[in-house]
Tab-separated table of C-alpha atoms in Angstrom:
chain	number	residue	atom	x	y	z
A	1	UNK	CA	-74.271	-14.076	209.947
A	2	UNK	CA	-75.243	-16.118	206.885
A	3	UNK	CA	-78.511	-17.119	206.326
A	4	UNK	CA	-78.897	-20.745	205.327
A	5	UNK	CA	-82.048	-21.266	203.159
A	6	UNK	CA	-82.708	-25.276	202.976
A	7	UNK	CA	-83.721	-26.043	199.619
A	8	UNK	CA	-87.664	-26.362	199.231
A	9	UNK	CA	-88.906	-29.758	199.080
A	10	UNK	CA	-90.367	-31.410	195.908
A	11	UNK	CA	-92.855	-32.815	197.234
A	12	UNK	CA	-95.280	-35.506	196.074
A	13	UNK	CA	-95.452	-35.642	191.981
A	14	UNK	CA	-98.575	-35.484	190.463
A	15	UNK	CA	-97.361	-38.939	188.110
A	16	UNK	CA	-96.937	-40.766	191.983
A	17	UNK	CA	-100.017	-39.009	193.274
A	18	UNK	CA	-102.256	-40.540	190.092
A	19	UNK	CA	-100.578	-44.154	190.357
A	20	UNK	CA	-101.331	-43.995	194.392
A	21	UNK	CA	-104.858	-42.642	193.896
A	22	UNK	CA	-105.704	-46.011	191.556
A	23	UNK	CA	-103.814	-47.712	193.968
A	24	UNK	CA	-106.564	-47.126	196.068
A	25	UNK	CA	-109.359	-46.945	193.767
A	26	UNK	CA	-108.552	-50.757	193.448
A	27	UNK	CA	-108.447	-51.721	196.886
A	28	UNK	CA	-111.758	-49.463	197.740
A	29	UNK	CA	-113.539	-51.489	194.643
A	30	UNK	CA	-112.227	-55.074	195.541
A	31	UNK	CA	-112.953	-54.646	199.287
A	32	UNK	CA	-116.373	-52.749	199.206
A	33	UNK	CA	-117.888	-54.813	196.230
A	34	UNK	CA	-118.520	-57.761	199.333
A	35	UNK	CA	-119.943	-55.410	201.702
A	36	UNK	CA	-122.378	-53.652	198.910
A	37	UNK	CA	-123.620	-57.226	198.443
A	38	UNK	CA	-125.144	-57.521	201.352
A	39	UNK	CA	-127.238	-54.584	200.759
A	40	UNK	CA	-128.573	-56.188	197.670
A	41	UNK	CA	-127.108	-58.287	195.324
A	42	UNK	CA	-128.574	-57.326	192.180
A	43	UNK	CA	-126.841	-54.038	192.438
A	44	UNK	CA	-123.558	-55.166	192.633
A	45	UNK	CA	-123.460	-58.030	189.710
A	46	UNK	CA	-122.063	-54.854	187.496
A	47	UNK	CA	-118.641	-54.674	190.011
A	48	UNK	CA	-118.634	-58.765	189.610
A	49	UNK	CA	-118.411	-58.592	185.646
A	50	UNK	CA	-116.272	-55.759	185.353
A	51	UNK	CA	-113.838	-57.921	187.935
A	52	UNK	CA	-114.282	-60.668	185.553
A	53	UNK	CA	-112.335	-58.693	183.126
A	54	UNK	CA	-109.413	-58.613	185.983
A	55	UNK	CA	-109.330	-62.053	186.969
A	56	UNK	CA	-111.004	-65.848	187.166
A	57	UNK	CA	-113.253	-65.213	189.697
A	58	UNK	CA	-112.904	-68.983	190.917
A	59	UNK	CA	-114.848	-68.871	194.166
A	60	UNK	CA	-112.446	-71.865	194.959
A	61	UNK	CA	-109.730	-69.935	194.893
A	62	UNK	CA	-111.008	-66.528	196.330
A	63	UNK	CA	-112.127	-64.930	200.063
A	64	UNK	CA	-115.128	-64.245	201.017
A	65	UNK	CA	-116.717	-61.642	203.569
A	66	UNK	CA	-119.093	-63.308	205.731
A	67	UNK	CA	-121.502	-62.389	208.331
A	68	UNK	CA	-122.592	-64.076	211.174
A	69	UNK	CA	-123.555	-63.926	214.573
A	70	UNK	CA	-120.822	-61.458	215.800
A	71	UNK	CA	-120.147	-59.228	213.069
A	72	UNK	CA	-118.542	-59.541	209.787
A	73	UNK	CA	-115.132	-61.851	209.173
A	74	UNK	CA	-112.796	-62.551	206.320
A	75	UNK	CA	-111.781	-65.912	205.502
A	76	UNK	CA	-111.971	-68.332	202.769
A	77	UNK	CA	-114.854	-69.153	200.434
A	78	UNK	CA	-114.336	-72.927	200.677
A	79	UNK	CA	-112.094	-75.136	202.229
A	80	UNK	CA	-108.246	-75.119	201.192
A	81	UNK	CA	-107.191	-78.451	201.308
A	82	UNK	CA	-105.560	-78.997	198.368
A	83	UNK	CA	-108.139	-80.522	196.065
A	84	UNK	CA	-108.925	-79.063	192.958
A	85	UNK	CA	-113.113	-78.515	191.711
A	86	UNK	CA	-114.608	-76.706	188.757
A	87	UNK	CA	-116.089	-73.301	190.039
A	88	UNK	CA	-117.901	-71.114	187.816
A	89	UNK	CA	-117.065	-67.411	187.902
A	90	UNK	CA	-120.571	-66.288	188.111
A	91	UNK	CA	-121.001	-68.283	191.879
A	92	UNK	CA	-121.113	-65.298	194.264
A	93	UNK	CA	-122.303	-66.065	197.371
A	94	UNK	CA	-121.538	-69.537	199.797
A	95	UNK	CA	-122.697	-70.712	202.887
A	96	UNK	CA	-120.064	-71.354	205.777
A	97	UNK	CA	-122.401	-73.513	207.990
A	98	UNK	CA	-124.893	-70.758	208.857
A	99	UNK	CA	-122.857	-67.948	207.718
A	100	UNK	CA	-123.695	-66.306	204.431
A	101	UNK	CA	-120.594	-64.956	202.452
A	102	UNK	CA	-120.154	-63.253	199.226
A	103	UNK	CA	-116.575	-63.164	197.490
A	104	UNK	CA	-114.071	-60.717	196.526
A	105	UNK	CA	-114.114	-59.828	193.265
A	106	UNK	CA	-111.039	-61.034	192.770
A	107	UNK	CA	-109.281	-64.291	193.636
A	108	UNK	CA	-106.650	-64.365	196.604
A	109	UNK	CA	-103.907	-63.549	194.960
A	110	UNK	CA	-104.899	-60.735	192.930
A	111	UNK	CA	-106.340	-59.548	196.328
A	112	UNK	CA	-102.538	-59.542	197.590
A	113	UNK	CA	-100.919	-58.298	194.694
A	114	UNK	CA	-103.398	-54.778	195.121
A	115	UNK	CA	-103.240	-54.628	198.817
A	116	UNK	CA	-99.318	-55.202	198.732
A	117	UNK	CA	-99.426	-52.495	195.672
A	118	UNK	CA	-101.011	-49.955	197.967
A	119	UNK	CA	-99.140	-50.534	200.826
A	120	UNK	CA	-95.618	-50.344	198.225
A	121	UNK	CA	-97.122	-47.189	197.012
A	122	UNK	CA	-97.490	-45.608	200.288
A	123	UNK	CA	-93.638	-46.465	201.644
A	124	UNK	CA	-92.233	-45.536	198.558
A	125	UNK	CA	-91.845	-41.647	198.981
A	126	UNK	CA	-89.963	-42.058	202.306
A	127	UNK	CA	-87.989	-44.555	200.342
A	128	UNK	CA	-87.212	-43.301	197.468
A	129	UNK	CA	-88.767	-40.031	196.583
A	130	UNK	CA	-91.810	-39.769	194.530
A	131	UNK	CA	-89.356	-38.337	191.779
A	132	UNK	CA	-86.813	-41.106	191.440
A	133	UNK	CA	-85.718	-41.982	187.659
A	134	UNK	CA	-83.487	-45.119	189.139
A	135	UNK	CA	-84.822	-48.076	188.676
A	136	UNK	CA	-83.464	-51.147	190.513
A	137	UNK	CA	-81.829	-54.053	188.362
A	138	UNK	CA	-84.971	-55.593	187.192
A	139	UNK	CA	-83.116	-59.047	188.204
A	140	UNK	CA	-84.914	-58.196	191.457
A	141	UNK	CA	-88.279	-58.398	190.351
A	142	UNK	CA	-88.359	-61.573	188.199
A	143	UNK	CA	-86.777	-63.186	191.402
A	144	UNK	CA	-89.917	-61.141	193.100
A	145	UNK	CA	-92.016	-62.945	190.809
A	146	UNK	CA	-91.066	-66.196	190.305
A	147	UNK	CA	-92.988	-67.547	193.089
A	148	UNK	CA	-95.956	-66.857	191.594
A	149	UNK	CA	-95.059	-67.832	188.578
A	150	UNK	CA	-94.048	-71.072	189.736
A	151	UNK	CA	-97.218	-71.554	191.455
A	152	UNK	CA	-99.649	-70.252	189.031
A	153	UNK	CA	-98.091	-73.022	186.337
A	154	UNK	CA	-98.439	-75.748	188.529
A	155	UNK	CA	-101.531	-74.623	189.700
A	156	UNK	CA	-102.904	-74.295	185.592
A	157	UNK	CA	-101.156	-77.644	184.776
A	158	UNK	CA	-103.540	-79.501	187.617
A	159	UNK	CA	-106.483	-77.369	186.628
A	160	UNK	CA	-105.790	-78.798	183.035
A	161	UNK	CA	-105.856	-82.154	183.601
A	162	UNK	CA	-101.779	-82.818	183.737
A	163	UNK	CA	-100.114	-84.814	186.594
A	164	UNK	CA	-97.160	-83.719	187.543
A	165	UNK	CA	-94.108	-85.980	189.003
A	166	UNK	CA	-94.491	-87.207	192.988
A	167	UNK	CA	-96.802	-83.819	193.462
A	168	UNK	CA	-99.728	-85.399	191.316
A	169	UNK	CA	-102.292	-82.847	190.450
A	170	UNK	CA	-101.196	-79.693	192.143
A	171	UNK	CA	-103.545	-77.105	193.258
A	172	UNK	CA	-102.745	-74.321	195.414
A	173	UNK	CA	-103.960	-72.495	198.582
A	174	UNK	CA	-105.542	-69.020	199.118
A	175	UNK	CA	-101.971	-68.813	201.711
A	176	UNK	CA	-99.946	-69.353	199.483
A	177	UNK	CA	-102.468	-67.090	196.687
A	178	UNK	CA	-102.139	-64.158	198.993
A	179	UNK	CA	-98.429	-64.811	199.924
A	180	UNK	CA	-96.870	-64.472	196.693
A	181	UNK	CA	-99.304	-61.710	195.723
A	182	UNK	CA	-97.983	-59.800	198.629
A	183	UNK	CA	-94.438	-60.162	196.864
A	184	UNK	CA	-95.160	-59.440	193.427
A	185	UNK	CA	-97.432	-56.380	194.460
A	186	UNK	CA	-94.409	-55.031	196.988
A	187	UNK	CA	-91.963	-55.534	193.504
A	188	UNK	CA	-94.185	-54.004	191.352
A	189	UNK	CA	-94.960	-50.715	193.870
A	190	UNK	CA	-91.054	-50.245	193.564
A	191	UNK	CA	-90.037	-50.370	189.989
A	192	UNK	CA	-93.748	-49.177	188.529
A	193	UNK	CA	-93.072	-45.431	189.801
A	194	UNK	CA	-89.135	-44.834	188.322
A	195	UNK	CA	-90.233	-46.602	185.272
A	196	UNK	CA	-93.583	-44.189	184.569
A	197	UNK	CA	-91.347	-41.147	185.678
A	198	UNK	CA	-88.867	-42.325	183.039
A	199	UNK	CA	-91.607	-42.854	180.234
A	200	UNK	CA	-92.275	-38.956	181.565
A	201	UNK	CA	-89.133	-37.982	181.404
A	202	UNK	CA	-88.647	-39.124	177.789
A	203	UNK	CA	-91.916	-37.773	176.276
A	204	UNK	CA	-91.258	-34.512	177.971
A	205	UNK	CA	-87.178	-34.077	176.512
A	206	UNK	CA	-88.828	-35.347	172.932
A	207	UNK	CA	-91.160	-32.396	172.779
A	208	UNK	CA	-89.200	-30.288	173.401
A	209	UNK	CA	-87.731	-27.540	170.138
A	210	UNK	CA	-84.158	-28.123	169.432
């Protein structure tokens, strides 16, 4: 009898392992920051700045951690109804009737493009393999991104002072924020690791004597 030997597995590759291991780094700083707050605000005004290098910071358009009589709860900072009012990045903290709340460093849909990242990250060695050089037509990911494109322009047109045709002045939700986030972050998860493993693959066969 012949004895099969299965061919060893790659395994994870260190390139995947250091994109996941920001991945997470991310979501650990934007989700902690809140919580650390609470302890004492002072302390974390360093994570606000350095998330004001990431992002707005509009408490308008961000969610906030609050605490209140049960326990802790995510929801928004202010009410999402549509109406548009100057915010500056430095506000922190809100009330939500009793309920005090301090924001996520970033704004909703940043929030959704990391978590969505993460999440993208994680699926994408059972996938793909953490070694894949194909990347999908990139077609796929402006469609992935248009949403947000779409929305973000309207959203800056309204925030600028322009009225737009039958909408008016647009401004957008922390749904909608989060929702095409989530899709840009899932897009970017899938062509982010072939892409860096072909940047790899390219420095690596120009070093190389010939």
């Amino acid at each position: 009898m012949t004895n099969v030997i299965l061919p060893k597995p790659p395994g994870l590759s260190p390139l995947y392992l250091t994109l996941l291991g920001l991945a997470i780094l991310l979501n650990a700083y934007v989700f902690l920051t809140p919580f650390l707050a609470f302890s004492g605000i002072e302390s974390t005004l360093p994570f606000y700045e350095a998330g004001h290098f990431l992002c707005h910071q509009k408490i308008t358009r961000s969610n906030c951690i609050f605490q209140g009589a049960n326990g802790y709860y995510f929801g928004d900072c202010t009410a999402q109804n549509g109406t548009y009012f100057p915010s500056d990045y430095s506000i922190i903290s809100i009330l939500n009737g009793a309920d005090v709340g301090y924001k996520l460093p970033v704004c909703a849909r940043d929030v959704g493009i990391y978590v969505s990242l993460l999440l993208g990250l994680i699926a994408y060695p059972f996938l793909f393999g953490t070694r894949s050089l194909n990347v999908p037509n990139m077609l796929w990911f402006v469609l992935a991104i248009t949403p947000l494109g779409i929305d973000g322009t309207l959203q800056l047109a309204g925030t600028l002072g322009y009225q737009l045709p039958i909408i008016g002045f647009y401004e957008s939700t922390n749904l909608i924020r989060l929702l095409t986030g989530l899709l840009a972050g899932v897009a970017l998860a899938i062509y982010i690791v072939p892409i860096v493993n072909n940047m790899m693959a390219f420095f690596v066969n120009e070093s190389k004597p010939y």
